[in-house]
Structures are given as structure tokens and as C-alpha cells.
mmCIF file of C-alpha atoms in Angstrom:
data_model
loop_
_atom_site.group_PDB
_atom_site.id
_atom_site.type_symbol
_atom_site.label_atom_id
_atom_site.label_comp_id
_atom_site.label_asym_id
_atom_site.label_seq_id
_atom_site.Cartn_x
_atom_site.Cartn_y
_atom_site.Cartn_z
ATOM 1 C CA MET M 12 -44.697 -80.778 169.587
ATOM 2 C CA TYR M 13 -47.696 -81.745 172.090
ATOM 3 C CA LEU M 14 -48.047 -80.492 175.635
ATOM 4 C CA ALA M 15 -50.341 -80.145 178.087
ATOM 5 C CA ALA M 16 -51.752 -76.874 179.188
ATOM 6 C CA ASN M 17 -49.863 -77.425 182.960
ATOM 7 C CA GLY M 18 -46.308 -78.142 180.223
ATOM 8 C CA ARG M 19 -46.652 -81.456 180.652
ATOM 9 C CA PRO M 20 -45.297 -84.091 178.163
ATOM 10 C CA ASP M 21 -48.199 -86.624 177.237
ATOM 11 C CA ALA M 22 -49.838 -88.159 174.206
ATOM 12 C CA PRO M 23 -52.175 -86.021 172.453
ATOM 13 C CA PRO M 24 -55.838 -87.118 171.790
ATOM 14 C CA ARG M 25 -56.505 -89.518 169.082
ATOM 15 C CA PRO M 26 -59.604 -89.205 167.185
ATOM 16 C CA PRO M 27 -61.734 -92.224 167.990
ATOM 17 C CA GLY M 28 -61.494 -95.197 165.461
ATOM 18 C CA VAL M 29 -58.526 -93.941 163.855
ATOM 19 C CA ARG M 30 -55.498 -96.155 163.449
ATOM 20 C CA ARG M 31 -52.031 -95.740 162.401
ATOM 21 C CA ARG M 32 -49.244 -98.106 160.800
ATOM 22 C CA VAL M 33 -45.914 -98.383 162.399
ATOM 23 C CA PRO M 34 -43.761 -96.285 160.584
ATOM 24 C CA ALA M 35 -41.314 -97.883 157.778
ATOM 25 C CA ALA M 36 -38.057 -96.121 159.664
ATOM 26 C CA VAL M 37 -39.046 -97.522 163.186
ATOM 27 C CA LEU M 38 -39.583 -101.406 161.702
ATOM 28 C CA ALA M 39 -35.787 -100.947 159.775
ATOM 29 C CA LEU M 40 -34.360 -99.977 163.355
ATOM 30 C CA GLY M 41 -36.124 -102.740 164.830
ATOM 31 C CA THR M 42 -34.265 -105.048 162.292
ATOM 32 C CA VAL M 43 -31.756 -103.321 163.199
ATOM 33 C CA SER M 44 -31.669 -103.758 166.792
ATOM 34 C CA LEU M 45 -32.630 -107.681 166.002
ATOM 35 C CA VAL M 46 -29.953 -108.714 164.082
ATOM 36 C CA THR M 47 -27.381 -106.286 166.263
ATOM 37 C CA ASP M 48 -28.775 -107.899 169.592
ATOM 38 C CA ILE M 49 -28.149 -111.428 167.803
ATOM 39 C CA SER M 50 -24.356 -110.371 167.350
ATOM 40 C CA SER M 51 -24.233 -108.618 171.014
ATOM 41 C CA GLU M 52 -25.788 -111.548 173.355
ATOM 42 C CA MET M 53 -23.874 -114.476 171.381
ATOM 43 C CA VAL M 54 -20.596 -112.545 172.945
ATOM 44 C CA THR M 55 -22.284 -111.917 176.124
ATOM 45 C CA ALA M 56 -23.425 -115.578 176.370
ATOM 46 C CA VAL M 57 -19.909 -117.092 176.398
ATOM 47 C CA LEU M 58 -17.779 -114.432 177.518
ATOM 48 C CA PRO M 59 -17.452 -115.771 181.144
ATOM 49 C CA LEU M 60 -17.289 -118.663 179.982
ATOM 50 C CA TYR M 61 -13.910 -117.731 177.450
ATOM 51 C CA LEU M 62 -13.000 -115.192 180.428
ATOM 52 C CA VAL M 63 -12.710 -117.728 183.363
ATOM 53 C CA LEU M 64 -12.865 -121.235 181.799
ATOM 54 C CA GLY M 65 -10.775 -120.061 178.840
ATOM 55 C CA LEU M 66 -8.276 -117.818 179.797
ATOM 56 C CA GLY M 67 -8.149 -118.209 183.484
ATOM 57 C CA LEU M 68 -9.227 -114.875 184.739
ATOM 58 C CA THR M 69 -10.424 -115.044 188.106
ATOM 59 C CA PRO M 70 -14.158 -114.188 188.609
ATOM 60 C CA LEU M 71 -13.098 -110.784 190.254
ATOM 61 C CA GLN M 72 -11.179 -110.206 187.459
ATOM 62 C CA PHE M 73 -13.735 -110.370 185.038
ATOM 63 C CA GLY M 74 -16.634 -108.492 187.232
ATOM 64 C CA PHE M 75 -14.013 -105.949 187.515
ATOM 65 C CA LEU M 76 -13.853 -105.574 183.957
ATOM 66 C CA ASP M 77 -17.627 -105.922 183.123
ATOM 67 C CA GLY M 78 -18.823 -103.708 185.692
ATOM 68 C CA MET M 79 -15.859 -101.080 184.704
ATOM 69 C CA PHE M 80 -17.233 -101.104 181.423
ATOM 70 C CA ASN M 81 -21.309 -101.013 181.794
ATOM 71 C CA GLY M 82 -20.845 -97.905 184.024
ATOM 72 C CA ALA M 83 -18.896 -95.842 181.642
ATOM 73 C CA THR M 84 -21.738 -96.633 178.804
ATOM 74 C CA ALA M 85 -23.980 -94.365 180.908
ATOM 75 C CA LEU M 86 -21.635 -91.347 180.622
ATOM 76 C CA VAL M 87 -21.169 -92.073 176.861
ATOM 77 C CA ARG M 88 -24.693 -91.507 176.180
ATOM 78 C CA LEU M 89 -24.456 -87.965 176.704
ATOM 79 C CA LEU M 90 -21.680 -87.524 174.186
ATOM 80 C CA GLY M 91 -23.480 -89.636 171.330
ATOM 81 C CA GLY M 92 -26.527 -87.662 172.219
ATOM 82 C CA ARG M 93 -24.970 -83.943 171.754
ATOM 83 C CA LEU M 94 -23.010 -85.254 168.241
ATOM 84 C CA ALA M 95 -26.138 -86.413 166.880
ATOM 85 C CA ASP M 96 -28.217 -82.836 167.976
ATOM 86 C CA ARG M 97 -24.697 -81.107 166.575
ATOM 87 C CA ARG M 98 -25.681 -80.926 163.083
ATOM 88 C CA GLY M 99 -28.656 -83.433 163.455
ATOM 89 C CA HIS M 100 -26.786 -86.450 161.975
ATOM 90 C CA HIS M 101 -28.753 -88.422 164.271
ATOM 91 C CA LYS M 102 -28.180 -91.900 161.491
ATOM 92 C CA ARG M 103 -24.374 -91.402 161.537
ATOM 93 C CA VAL M 104 -23.538 -91.270 164.962
ATOM 94 C CA ALA M 105 -25.840 -94.724 165.338
ATOM 95 C CA GLY M 106 -24.443 -95.671 162.530
ATOM 96 C CA ALA M 107 -20.681 -95.361 164.350
ATOM 97 C CA GLY M 108 -21.811 -96.824 167.083
ATOM 98 C CA TYR M 109 -23.556 -99.817 165.850
ATOM 99 C CA LEU M 110 -20.257 -100.401 163.682
ATOM 100 C CA LEU M 111 -17.982 -100.105 166.884
ATOM 101 C CA SER M 112 -19.710 -102.454 168.238
ATOM 102 C CA ALA M 113 -19.120 -104.686 165.633
ATOM 103 C CA LEU M 114 -15.879 -104.152 165.170
ATOM 104 C CA SER M 115 -15.141 -105.070 168.842
ATOM 105 C CA ARG M 116 -16.099 -108.514 168.601
ATOM 106 C CA LEU M 117 -13.324 -108.822 165.499
ATOM 107 C CA GLY M 118 -11.019 -107.461 168.645
ATOM 108 C CA LEU M 119 -12.033 -110.112 170.641
ATOM 109 C CA LEU M 120 -10.963 -112.850 167.713
ATOM 110 C CA LEU M 121 -7.744 -111.052 167.068
ATOM 111 C CA ALA M 122 -6.917 -110.436 170.550
ATOM 112 C CA GLY M 123 -6.483 -113.937 171.598
ATOM 113 C CA GLY M 124 -5.823 -114.237 175.407
ATOM 114 C CA ALA M 125 -3.939 -110.801 175.889
ATOM 115 C CA THR M 126 -5.808 -109.053 178.111
ATOM 116 C CA ALA M 127 -5.146 -105.675 177.124
ATOM 117 C CA GLY M 128 -6.439 -106.587 173.913
ATOM 118 C CA ILE M 129 -9.783 -108.233 175.855
ATOM 119 C CA ALA M 130 -10.542 -104.820 177.837
ATOM 120 C CA ALA M 131 -10.121 -102.764 174.348
ATOM 121 C CA ALA M 132 -12.559 -104.920 172.833
ATOM 122 C CA LEU M 133 -14.931 -105.093 175.648
ATOM 123 C CA ALA M 134 -14.154 -100.694 175.798
ATOM 124 C CA ALA M 135 -15.215 -100.737 172.151
ATOM 125 C CA ASP M 136 -18.650 -102.402 172.872
ATOM 126 C CA ARG M 137 -19.859 -100.388 175.683
ATOM 127 C CA LEU M 138 -18.131 -97.459 173.743
ATOM 128 C CA GLY M 139 -20.176 -98.352 170.993
ATOM 129 C CA LYS M 140 -23.778 -99.086 172.560
ATOM 130 C CA GLY M 141 -23.941 -95.671 174.440
ATOM 131 C CA VAL M 142 -23.064 -93.864 171.398
ATOM 132 C CA ARG M 143 -26.199 -95.477 169.917
ATOM 133 C CA THR M 144 -28.980 -95.461 172.118
ATOM 134 C CA ALA M 145 -29.959 -91.550 172.241
ATOM 135 C CA PRO M 146 -29.294 -91.244 168.844
ATOM 136 C CA ARG M 147 -31.432 -93.826 167.981
ATOM 137 C CA ASP M 148 -34.431 -93.529 170.364
ATOM 138 C CA ALA M 149 -34.547 -89.848 168.361
ATOM 139 C CA LEU M 150 -34.860 -91.266 165.190
ATOM 140 C CA ILE M 151 -37.734 -93.441 166.484
ATOM 141 C CA SER M 152 -39.698 -90.497 167.564
ATOM 142 C CA LEU M 153 -38.951 -88.620 165.042
ATOM 143 C CA SER M 154 -40.058 -91.093 162.564
ATOM 144 C CA GLY M 155 -43.944 -91.172 163.329
ATOM 145 C CA PRO M 156 -46.710 -88.615 165.533
ATOM 146 C CA PRO M 157 -46.388 -88.049 168.910
ATOM 147 C CA GLU M 158 -49.914 -89.429 169.178
ATOM 148 C CA SER M 159 -48.220 -93.173 168.440
ATOM 149 C CA LEU M 160 -44.574 -93.129 169.950
ATOM 150 C CA GLY M 161 -45.651 -95.245 172.963
ATOM 151 C CA ARG M 162 -46.375 -98.317 169.980
ATOM 152 C CA SER M 163 -43.331 -97.385 167.893
ATOM 153 C CA PHE M 164 -41.487 -97.916 171.318
ATOM 154 C CA GLY M 165 -42.894 -101.272 171.907
ATOM 155 C CA VAL M 166 -42.400 -102.432 168.431
ATOM 156 C CA HIS M 167 -38.900 -101.360 168.669
ATOM 157 C CA ARG M 168 -38.487 -103.075 172.383
ATOM 158 C CA ALA M 169 -40.113 -106.179 171.039
ATOM 159 C CA MET M 170 -37.833 -106.951 168.198
ATOM 160 C CA ASP M 171 -35.151 -105.748 170.282
ATOM 161 C CA THR M 172 -35.477 -108.341 172.805
ATOM 162 C CA THR M 173 -36.538 -111.182 170.466
ATOM 163 C CA GLY M 174 -32.562 -110.739 169.013
ATOM 164 C CA ALA M 175 -31.497 -110.463 172.799
ATOM 165 C CA LEU M 176 -33.425 -113.988 172.834
ATOM 166 C CA LEU M 177 -31.939 -115.479 170.273
ATOM 167 C CA GLY M 178 -28.469 -114.591 170.638
ATOM 168 C CA PRO M 179 -27.699 -117.190 172.989
ATOM 169 C CA LEU M 180 -29.196 -120.084 171.340
ATOM 170 C CA VAL M 181 -26.759 -119.220 167.893
ATOM 171 C CA ALA M 182 -24.039 -118.906 169.989
ATOM 172 C CA PHE M 183 -24.263 -122.141 171.703
ATOM 173 C CA ALA M 184 -25.475 -123.554 168.703
ATOM 174 C CA VAL M 185 -21.932 -122.444 167.167
ATOM 175 C CA LEU M 186 -20.000 -123.824 169.963
ATOM 176 C CA TRP M 187 -21.700 -127.115 169.652
ATOM 177 C CA ALA M 188 -20.999 -127.296 165.567
ATOM 178 C CA THR M 189 -17.287 -126.263 165.937
ATOM 179 C CA ALA M 190 -16.909 -128.406 169.240
ATOM 180 C CA ASP M 191 -16.407 -124.807 171.477
ATOM 181 C CA ALA M 192 -14.625 -122.950 169.541
ATOM 182 C CA TYR M 193 -14.995 -119.616 170.534
ATOM 183 C CA ASP M 194 -13.063 -117.856 167.601
ATOM 184 C CA ALA M 195 -15.916 -119.147 165.464
ATOM 185 C CA VAL M 196 -18.689 -117.621 167.780
ATOM 186 C CA PHE M 197 -16.763 -113.872 167.725
ATOM 187 C CA ALA M 198 -16.196 -114.681 163.632
ATOM 188 C CA VAL M 199 -19.999 -115.581 163.390
ATOM 189 C CA SER M 200 -21.097 -112.946 166.277
ATOM 190 C CA PHE M 201 -19.007 -109.819 163.834
ATOM 191 C CA SER M 202 -20.169 -111.103 160.737
ATOM 192 C CA ILE M 203 -23.981 -110.458 162.149
ATOM 193 C CA GLY M 204 -22.835 -106.955 163.512
ATOM 194 C CA LEU M 205 -21.838 -105.976 160.376
ATOM 195 C CA LEU M 206 -24.704 -107.081 158.941
ATOM 196 C CA GLY M 207 -26.578 -104.944 161.114
ATOM 197 C CA VAL M 208 -24.872 -102.157 160.091
ATOM 198 C CA LEU M 209 -25.042 -102.458 156.465
ATOM 199 C CA LEU M 210 -29.214 -103.032 157.244
ATOM 200 C CA LEU M 211 -29.001 -99.273 158.822
ATOM 201 C CA VAL M 212 -27.258 -97.640 156.169
ATOM 202 C CA ALA M 213 -29.310 -99.063 153.565
ATOM 203 C CA TYR M 214 -33.035 -99.092 155.161
ATOM 204 C CA VAL M 215 -33.070 -96.365 158.125
ATOM 205 C CA PRO M 216 -33.498 -92.966 156.463
ATOM 206 C CA ALA M 217 -32.437 -89.824 158.238
ATOM 207 C CA ALA M 218 -34.293 -87.898 160.782
ATOM 208 C CA ARG M 219 -36.969 -85.701 159.453
ATOM 209 C CA GLY M 220 -37.568 -83.481 161.971
ATOM 210 C CA PRO M 221 -37.215 -79.762 161.739
ATOM 211 C CA VAL M 222 -33.570 -79.725 162.345
ATOM 212 C CA ALA M 223 -31.728 -76.702 161.644
ATOM 213 C CA SER M 224 -29.746 -76.100 158.555
ATOM 214 C CA GLY M 225 -29.619 -72.813 157.111
ATOM 215 C CA PRO M 226 -27.240 -71.212 155.208
ATOM 216 C CA ALA M 227 -24.836 -70.221 158.911
ATOM 217 C CA PRO M 228 -21.134 -71.697 158.716
ATOM 218 C CA ALA M 229 -21.731 -73.171 162.177
ATOM 219 C CA PRO M 230 -24.704 -73.676 163.865
ATOM 220 C CA ALA M 231 -24.331 -73.919 167.651
ATOM 221 C CA PRO M 232 -25.125 -76.848 169.118
ATOM 222 C CA PRO M 233 -27.967 -76.961 171.247
ATOM 223 C CA PRO M 234 -27.292 -76.045 175.226
ATOM 224 C CA ARG M 235 -28.265 -78.534 177.740
ATOM 225 C CA ARG M 236 -29.554 -75.732 179.933
ATOM 226 C CA PRO M 237 -32.698 -75.240 178.167
ATOM 227 C CA VAL M 238 -33.351 -78.775 178.060
ATOM 228 C CA LEU M 239 -33.202 -79.012 181.652
ATOM 229 C CA ARG M 240 -35.371 -75.786 181.952
ATOM 230 C CA ASP M 241 -38.174 -77.443 179.911
ATOM 231 C CA PRO M 242 -40.847 -78.217 182.905
ATOM 232 C CA GLY M 243 -42.086 -80.686 181.627
ATOM 233 C CA PHE M 244 -39.105 -82.880 180.657
ATOM 234 C CA ARG M 245 -37.770 -81.772 184.454
ATOM 235 C CA ARG M 246 -40.940 -83.627 185.699
ATOM 236 C CA VAL M 247 -40.151 -86.494 183.839
ATOM 237 C CA LEU M 248 -36.259 -86.785 184.311
ATOM 238 C CA TYR M 249 -36.841 -86.492 188.339
ATOM 239 C CA ALA M 250 -39.315 -89.285 188.627
ATOM 240 C CA SER M 251 -37.625 -91.430 186.254
ATOM 241 C CA ALA M 252 -34.487 -90.832 188.985
ATOM 242 C CA LEU M 253 -36.162 -91.255 192.051
ATOM 243 C CA LEU M 254 -37.938 -94.535 190.790
ATOM 244 C CA GLY M 255 -34.818 -95.492 189.458
ATOM 245 C CA ALA M 256 -32.991 -95.071 193.186
ATOM 246 C CA THR M 257 -35.397 -97.849 194.279
ATOM 247 C CA THR M 258 -34.976 -100.328 191.848
ATOM 248 C CA ILE M 259 -32.615 -102.833 193.334
ATOM 249 C CA GLY M 260 -31.817 -104.772 189.944
ATOM 250 C CA ASP M 261 -32.762 -108.105 188.432
ATOM 251 C CA ALA M 262 -29.778 -109.970 189.348
ATOM 252 C CA PHE M 263 -30.579 -109.448 193.136
ATOM 253 C CA LEU M 264 -34.383 -110.769 192.278
ATOM 254 C CA TYR M 265 -32.800 -113.270 190.814
ATOM 255 C CA LEU M 266 -30.484 -114.504 193.678
ATOM 256 C CA LEU M 267 -33.261 -113.937 196.281
ATOM 257 C CA LEU M 268 -35.056 -116.838 194.515
ATOM 258 C CA LEU M 269 -32.492 -118.853 194.059
ATOM 259 C CA ARG M 270 -31.618 -118.564 197.590
ATOM 260 C CA GLU M 271 -34.518 -118.786 198.900
ATOM 261 C CA LEU M 272 -35.748 -122.061 196.882
ATOM 262 C CA ASP M 273 -32.136 -123.421 197.463
ATOM 263 C CA LEU M 274 -32.231 -123.316 193.459
ATOM 264 C CA PRO M 275 -28.915 -125.047 191.270
ATOM 265 C CA PRO M 276 -26.887 -122.301 190.990
ATOM 266 C CA ALA M 277 -27.364 -123.206 186.770
ATOM 267 C CA LEU M 278 -30.426 -122.131 186.803
ATOM 268 C CA PHE M 279 -29.384 -118.219 187.368
ATOM 269 C CA THR M 280 -28.442 -117.898 183.586
ATOM 270 C CA LEU M 281 -32.065 -119.304 182.509
ATOM 271 C CA LEU M 282 -34.078 -116.919 185.291
ATOM 272 C CA PRO M 283 -33.680 -113.859 182.454
ATOM 273 C CA LEU M 284 -35.375 -115.699 179.693
ATOM 274 C CA GLY M 285 -38.397 -115.793 181.454
ATOM 275 C CA ALA M 286 -38.684 -111.994 182.219
ATOM 276 C CA ALA M 287 -37.705 -111.381 178.869
ATOM 277 C CA ALA M 288 -40.295 -113.579 177.185
ATOM 278 C CA VAL M 289 -43.130 -111.799 179.061
ATOM 279 C CA TYR M 290 -41.392 -108.511 178.302
ATOM 280 C CA LEU M 291 -41.155 -109.483 174.231
ATOM 281 C CA LEU M 292 -44.969 -110.820 174.322
ATOM 282 C CA LEU M 293 -46.364 -107.328 175.952
ATOM 283 C CA ALA M 294 -44.007 -104.472 174.841
ATOM 284 C CA VAL M 295 -46.342 -103.548 171.801
ATOM 285 C CA PRO M 296 -49.836 -104.121 173.588
ATOM 286 C CA ALA M 297 -48.011 -102.368 176.341
ATOM 287 C CA GLY M 298 -46.965 -99.002 174.153
ATOM 288 C CA ARG M 299 -50.397 -99.260 172.626
ATOM 289 C CA LEU M 300 -52.380 -98.661 175.743
ATOM 290 C CA ALA M 301 -49.985 -96.215 176.787
ATOM 291 C CA ASP M 302 -50.649 -94.117 173.894
ATOM 292 C CA ARG M 303 -54.978 -94.639 174.929
ATOM 293 C CA THR M 304 -54.844 -94.354 178.454
ATOM 294 C CA GLY M 305 -51.715 -91.619 179.055
ATOM 295 C CA ARG M 306 -47.950 -92.819 179.013
ATOM 296 C CA ARG M 307 -47.481 -90.921 182.724
ATOM 297 C CA THR M 308 -50.233 -93.957 184.300
ATOM 298 C CA ALA M 309 -48.608 -96.896 182.144
ATOM 299 C CA PHE M 310 -45.423 -95.859 183.387
ATOM 300 C CA LEU M 311 -46.366 -95.498 186.956
ATOM 301 C CA LEU M 312 -48.285 -98.985 186.875
ATOM 302 C CA GLY M 313 -45.219 -100.468 185.521
ATOM 303 C CA HIS M 314 -42.949 -100.080 188.642
ATOM 304 C CA CYS M 315 -46.136 -100.662 190.797
ATOM 305 C CA ALA M 316 -45.667 -104.332 188.657
ATOM 306 C CA LEU M 317 -42.055 -104.618 189.964
ATOM 307 C CA LEU M 318 -43.279 -103.663 193.628
ATOM 308 C CA GLY M 319 -45.526 -106.570 193.876
ATOM 309 C CA ALA M 320 -42.414 -108.408 192.555
ATOM 310 C CA TYR M 321 -40.520 -107.026 195.470
ATOM 311 C CA ALA M 322 -44.114 -108.383 197.736
ATOM 312 C CA LEU M 323 -44.085 -111.851 196.453
ATOM 313 C CA LEU M 324 -40.267 -112.263 197.475
ATOM 314 C CA LEU M 325 -41.496 -110.773 201.458
ATOM 315 C CA ALA M 326 -44.101 -113.354 201.491
ATOM 316 C CA PRO M 327 -43.109 -117.006 201.864
ATOM 317 C CA VAL M 328 -40.903 -117.820 198.731
ATOM 318 C CA ARG M 329 -42.363 -120.944 196.798
ATOM 319 C CA VAL M 330 -42.123 -122.354 192.971
ATOM 320 C CA PRO M 331 -44.879 -120.656 191.779
ATOM 321 C CA THR M 332 -43.277 -117.385 192.941
ATOM 322 C CA VAL M 333 -40.791 -117.838 190.241
ATOM 323 C CA VAL M 334 -42.945 -117.122 187.703
ATOM 324 C CA GLY M 335 -45.245 -114.660 189.277
ATOM 325 C CA VAL M 336 -41.664 -112.377 189.911
ATOM 326 C CA LEU M 337 -40.458 -113.011 185.954
ATOM 327 C CA ALA M 338 -43.862 -112.269 185.118
ATOM 328 C CA LEU M 339 -44.056 -109.327 186.836
ATOM 329 C CA LEU M 340 -40.331 -107.636 185.923
ATOM 330 C CA GLY M 341 -41.639 -108.650 182.072
ATOM 331 C CA ILE M 342 -44.841 -106.445 182.581
ATOM 332 C CA PHE M 343 -42.678 -103.943 184.473
ATOM 333 C CA TYR M 344 -40.070 -103.735 181.609
ATOM 334 C CA ALA M 345 -42.579 -103.844 179.382
ATOM 335 C CA ALA M 346 -44.585 -101.011 180.968
ATOM 336 C CA THR M 347 -41.633 -98.512 181.209
ATOM 337 C CA ASP M 348 -38.777 -98.615 179.334
ATOM 338 C CA GLY M 349 -40.474 -97.382 175.869
ATOM 339 C CA VAL M 350 -43.080 -95.767 177.330
ATOM 340 C CA LEU M 351 -40.676 -93.657 179.264
ATOM 341 C CA MET M 352 -38.973 -92.268 176.044
ATOM 342 C CA ALA M 353 -42.524 -91.809 174.767
ATOM 343 C CA LEU M 354 -43.250 -89.926 177.501
ATOM 344 C CA ALA M 355 -40.360 -87.292 177.231
ATOM 345 C CA ALA M 356 -39.878 -86.945 173.962
ATOM 346 C CA PRO M 357 -42.602 -85.084 172.565
ATOM 347 C CA ALA M 358 -41.327 -82.398 175.636
ATOM 348 C CA LEU M 359 -37.968 -82.162 173.514
ATOM 349 C CA PRO M 360 -37.793 -80.252 170.336
ATOM 350 C CA ALA M 361 -36.349 -82.121 167.599
ATOM 351 C CA ALA M 362 -33.204 -80.160 167.133
ATOM 352 C CA GLY M 363 -32.196 -81.716 170.986
ATOM 353 C CA ARG M 364 -34.007 -84.637 171.256
ATOM 354 C CA ALA M 365 -31.226 -86.857 171.338
ATOM 355 C CA GLY M 366 -29.409 -84.832 173.846
ATOM 356 C CA GLY M 367 -32.172 -84.601 176.061
ATOM 357 C CA LEU M 368 -32.919 -88.354 175.621
ATOM 358 C CA ALA M 369 -29.773 -88.983 176.996
ATOM 359 C CA VAL M 370 -29.341 -87.110 179.749
ATOM 360 C CA LEU M 371 -32.788 -88.690 180.827
ATOM 361 C CA GLN M 372 -31.038 -92.170 180.090
ATOM 362 C CA THR M 373 -27.964 -91.547 181.970
ATOM 363 C CA GLY M 374 -29.696 -89.915 184.708
ATOM 364 C CA GLN M 375 -32.077 -93.255 185.281
ATOM 365 C CA ALA M 376 -29.139 -95.691 184.634
ATOM 366 C CA LEU M 377 -27.078 -93.299 186.851
ATOM 367 C CA ALA M 378 -29.805 -93.672 189.610
ATOM 368 C CA ARG M 379 -30.327 -97.179 188.829
ATOM 369 C CA LEU M 380 -26.915 -97.664 189.900
ATOM 370 C CA LEU M 381 -26.791 -96.087 192.721
ATOM 371 C CA GLY M 382 -29.854 -98.481 193.863
ATOM 372 C CA ALA M 383 -28.386 -101.049 193.214
ATOM 373 C CA ALA M 384 -25.524 -100.591 195.421
ATOM 374 C CA GLY M 385 -27.264 -99.243 198.400
ATOM 375 C CA PHE M 386 -29.618 -102.747 198.291
ATOM 376 C CA GLY M 387 -26.162 -104.722 198.164
ATOM 377 C CA ALA M 388 -25.206 -102.573 201.528
ATOM 378 C CA ALA M 389 -28.329 -103.062 203.298
ATOM 379 C CA TRP M 390 -28.217 -106.749 202.541
ATOM 380 C CA THR M 391 -24.370 -106.859 203.703
ATOM 381 C CA LEU M 392 -25.410 -105.144 207.009
ATOM 382 C CA TRP M 393 -29.071 -105.968 207.646
ATOM 383 C CA GLY M 394 -29.377 -109.411 205.873
ATOM 384 C CA GLN M 395 -31.609 -109.875 203.276
ATOM 385 C CA ARG M 396 -35.229 -109.866 204.283
ATOM 386 C CA PRO M 397 -34.635 -105.918 206.337
ATOM 387 C CA ALA M 398 -33.031 -105.077 202.777
ATOM 388 C CA LEU M 399 -35.812 -105.956 200.562
ATOM 389 C CA TRP M 400 -38.440 -104.384 203.061
ATOM 390 C CA ALA M 401 -36.644 -101.554 203.210
ATOM 391 C CA ALA M 402 -36.105 -101.444 199.298
ATOM 392 C CA ALA M 403 -40.398 -101.839 198.955
ATOM 393 C CA LEU M 404 -40.552 -98.985 201.409
ATOM 394 C CA ALA M 405 -38.494 -96.761 199.614
ATOM 395 C CA LEU M 406 -40.827 -98.081 196.232
ATOM 396 C CA ALA M 407 -43.938 -97.411 197.646
ATOM 397 C CA GLY M 408 -42.396 -93.593 198.790
ATOM 398 C CA ALA M 409 -41.099 -92.668 195.338
ATOM 399 C CA LEU M 410 -44.263 -94.257 193.525
ATOM 400 C CA ALA M 411 -46.002 -91.562 195.850
ATOM 401 C CA ALA M 412 -43.830 -88.564 195.236
ATOM 402 C CA ALA M 413 -43.837 -89.637 191.173
ATOM 403 C CA SER M 414 -47.616 -89.686 190.987
ATOM 404 C CA ARG M 415 -47.606 -86.088 192.546
ATOM 405 C CA ILE M 416 -44.310 -84.859 190.262
ATOM 406 C CA LEU M 417 -46.437 -86.380 187.156
ATOM 407 C CA PRO M 418 -49.934 -85.438 187.892
ATOM 408 C CA ALA M 419 -52.901 -88.042 187.397
ATOM 409 C CA ALA M 420 -54.757 -86.461 185.005
ATOM 410 C CA PRO M 421 -52.781 -83.729 183.192
ATOM 411 C CA ALA M 422 -55.395 -80.509 182.243
ATOM 412 C CA ALA M 423 -56.428 -80.645 178.929
ATOM 413 C CA PRO M 424 -54.357 -80.130 175.676
ATOM 414 C CA ALA M 425 -53.415 -76.654 174.791
ATOM 415 C CA ALA M 426 -53.239 -76.031 170.896
ATOM 416 C CA PRO M 427 -50.031 -78.420 169.072
ATOM 417 C CA GLN M 428 -47.204 -76.177 169.190
ATOM 418 C CA GLU M 429 -45.292 -76.789 166.088
ATOM 419 C CA VAL M 430 -41.239 -76.982 166.797
ATOM 420 C CA PRO M 431 -39.609 -73.554 164.638
#
């Protein structure tokens, strides 16, 4: 793995004129994620309609189910990372997560109107997503050279976002063709999800990293303490958690736009598509730029774009503000999502990479949960404008602190260190 002389992870220098192809394993994983996201977003797009309009659940009941299982996903990631690192079975653990999510669509189909069955299916879907995320990202990081990780993650995230954009379109096409038959959506979603699992089995190779596989009968799983003791990884973890705690959540930004412009509530479901489209266009260029100029710089600039979105909402809001906020939000995700994984991965040993990335993802997710809850409380107590001012000032302070945690110019890189 490559570490700067001061112990901070970043992209090692690449010889000028050298271009690398995206590893085949990354393209295969991207295809799996694209297909799986079509399957999952089909259900996500119609689930509120099915549960609230079709089965008569109240919005409070639906919000409770969705919020509870989304919160549990962050903690399940730790389990997925630990299982993947135990014997280096990243592909098997990720495959189990993909299969569990696919089977959850079948559970929705078989549950009928039973609330317990629906809750079990939603739980299976969230568990599958939580289990597979860290092993999948570990596979991406182990599939190519450290100096091109930003590009690899950018390609994967772009393909993943393509599936997220296509999923709702496929769902509404199925509903239109079947006269609003929700069971048909669940059946098609299950078939597409199962296709993603088959693609993973057939085309994604196992991790090639130097994972311990000696003659010892029961190798001990890598403990978490050494990962947290690594100074480079700790800096990335602290910075991402600090910045995550000042991220108020996309839904709040969309809600602020609707309230300021008095737009129809139906437009709420269309706003995420604009940010996702920008993310799709910029994910690969942002990853390549991060590899060339430094992932730490790209990560911080991405949060500067988020601060810019806050600033636009603090100014007089007009129709062009919607375009600006969605564009800045897409830039934020393009410069931070995959780039963060590429920034942290070189600081982790291959045998403990999935567990380390799971710790990072869980810490960031929990921090963002706290940030969203804090903003909601501030909005309730102070009103939307003072709450947004507080969020903007907090993010500016977090950026200043993160720039100290992740230095602007790392020292000359030390000789590459091979993982034993």
C-alpha cells in the first residue's frame, strides 16, 4: 500500500503519459450494481404508493418502517466487513448480500397485505444492502493499482447511478403495461435482482489481494484496534465523520426549494433525478481528477460545493436556484462518494480492508444521521432560515478543521510499502 511520509493516505504519483484501463473486475462489479439498482429502485419508486395507497398504511407507519430499517443498515455494514475479512471471502459475502436483497422482492410478492411480511421483506432488503457494501468496495480497491482508485470508484459509482435512474422508469413502465399491478413490479424486480447475482457469480473474480491463506487451521480475524490505530486511516475517519455531521440531508434541501418557490409537491419526486444526473456525468471525471491532483483536495472541494448549495438557499431563491442547488449537490456526491473510499483504502491492509471501509462508512452514515436530526430540531425550534445559517456556519467550520486533519500538501511519498 502507498502512504505519504507523514502517514497520510493519498494517491501516489503516476508517471506522466501513463494511462491505465479500468480493471475488468470493476466493470463487472459496476454492471452488477447497475442491474441491482434497477431492481431496488423499481421497488423504492412504487413502495410508498403501494403501502399508503394500496394497503392503507398511514404515512407515519411507512416512515417508521423505512426509517428504522435504513438506520439499521449502517450497523450491519460492520458485520459484512468483518465476515468478508475473516477468510478473505469478499465475493461470497457480497454475493450473499445481493442475493438477500433479490429475495426480499420475492418476499414482498408473497407477503400480500400482511404488515409482518412486508416488514420482514424490507428488513431483508436493508440487511442485504448493508452486508454487501463494504466487501464490494473492498473488491474494487483490490482490483487495480492504488494510483487509479479514484477512477475505478468513479466508474463504479457512475454505473450504479445509471441503474438508480433507470429503476423508476422501468417500474412505471411495468405499472403502465399492467394497469397498476404492483405484484408485476415486484416479480420483475426479483428477476432483475437475480440476474445481478448471476452476473456477480459468473464475471466478478475473487479478491486478488495478499489475503492470508496459510496452513493455519483457524486464522484469527483481523481485530479492529490496529485499523483504528493507523494514523492515516484515523485522519480520514475523523474528517469524514466531522463533515458528515454538518450534512443536513438531501430531503431537507429539496423541501426548502419547494417551500421557497411554492412548487407543487409532485415535483419533490423529480428533484433527486436532477442531482443524480449531474452525479452520473461527473463521477468518472471527478475520480480521474482526484487521482491526478490528490483525493484529499477533491474530497474537500466536494464539501465546498455543498456549502455553495447552502449559500444559494440563503440568498433570494428563484427558479434558477433549483438548477444551481441540484448541480452543486451532484458535484458534491461526485467528488466525495467514491473519492472517500479511494482515499481511505490505501491506508488499510488487504486482509482487513472490508472491515476498515465498513467502519468508515458506518461512522459517516451515523454522523449524517445526527446532522439531519440536528437540522430538523433546529428548524423546529428556530425556523428554517436560522437553521440553515447554523448549518452553513457549521459546515464552514468543519471544512476548516478537516483541512487541518487532512493536510493541504502531503510530504514527499515514502517508498511503496508492500502489505505482508
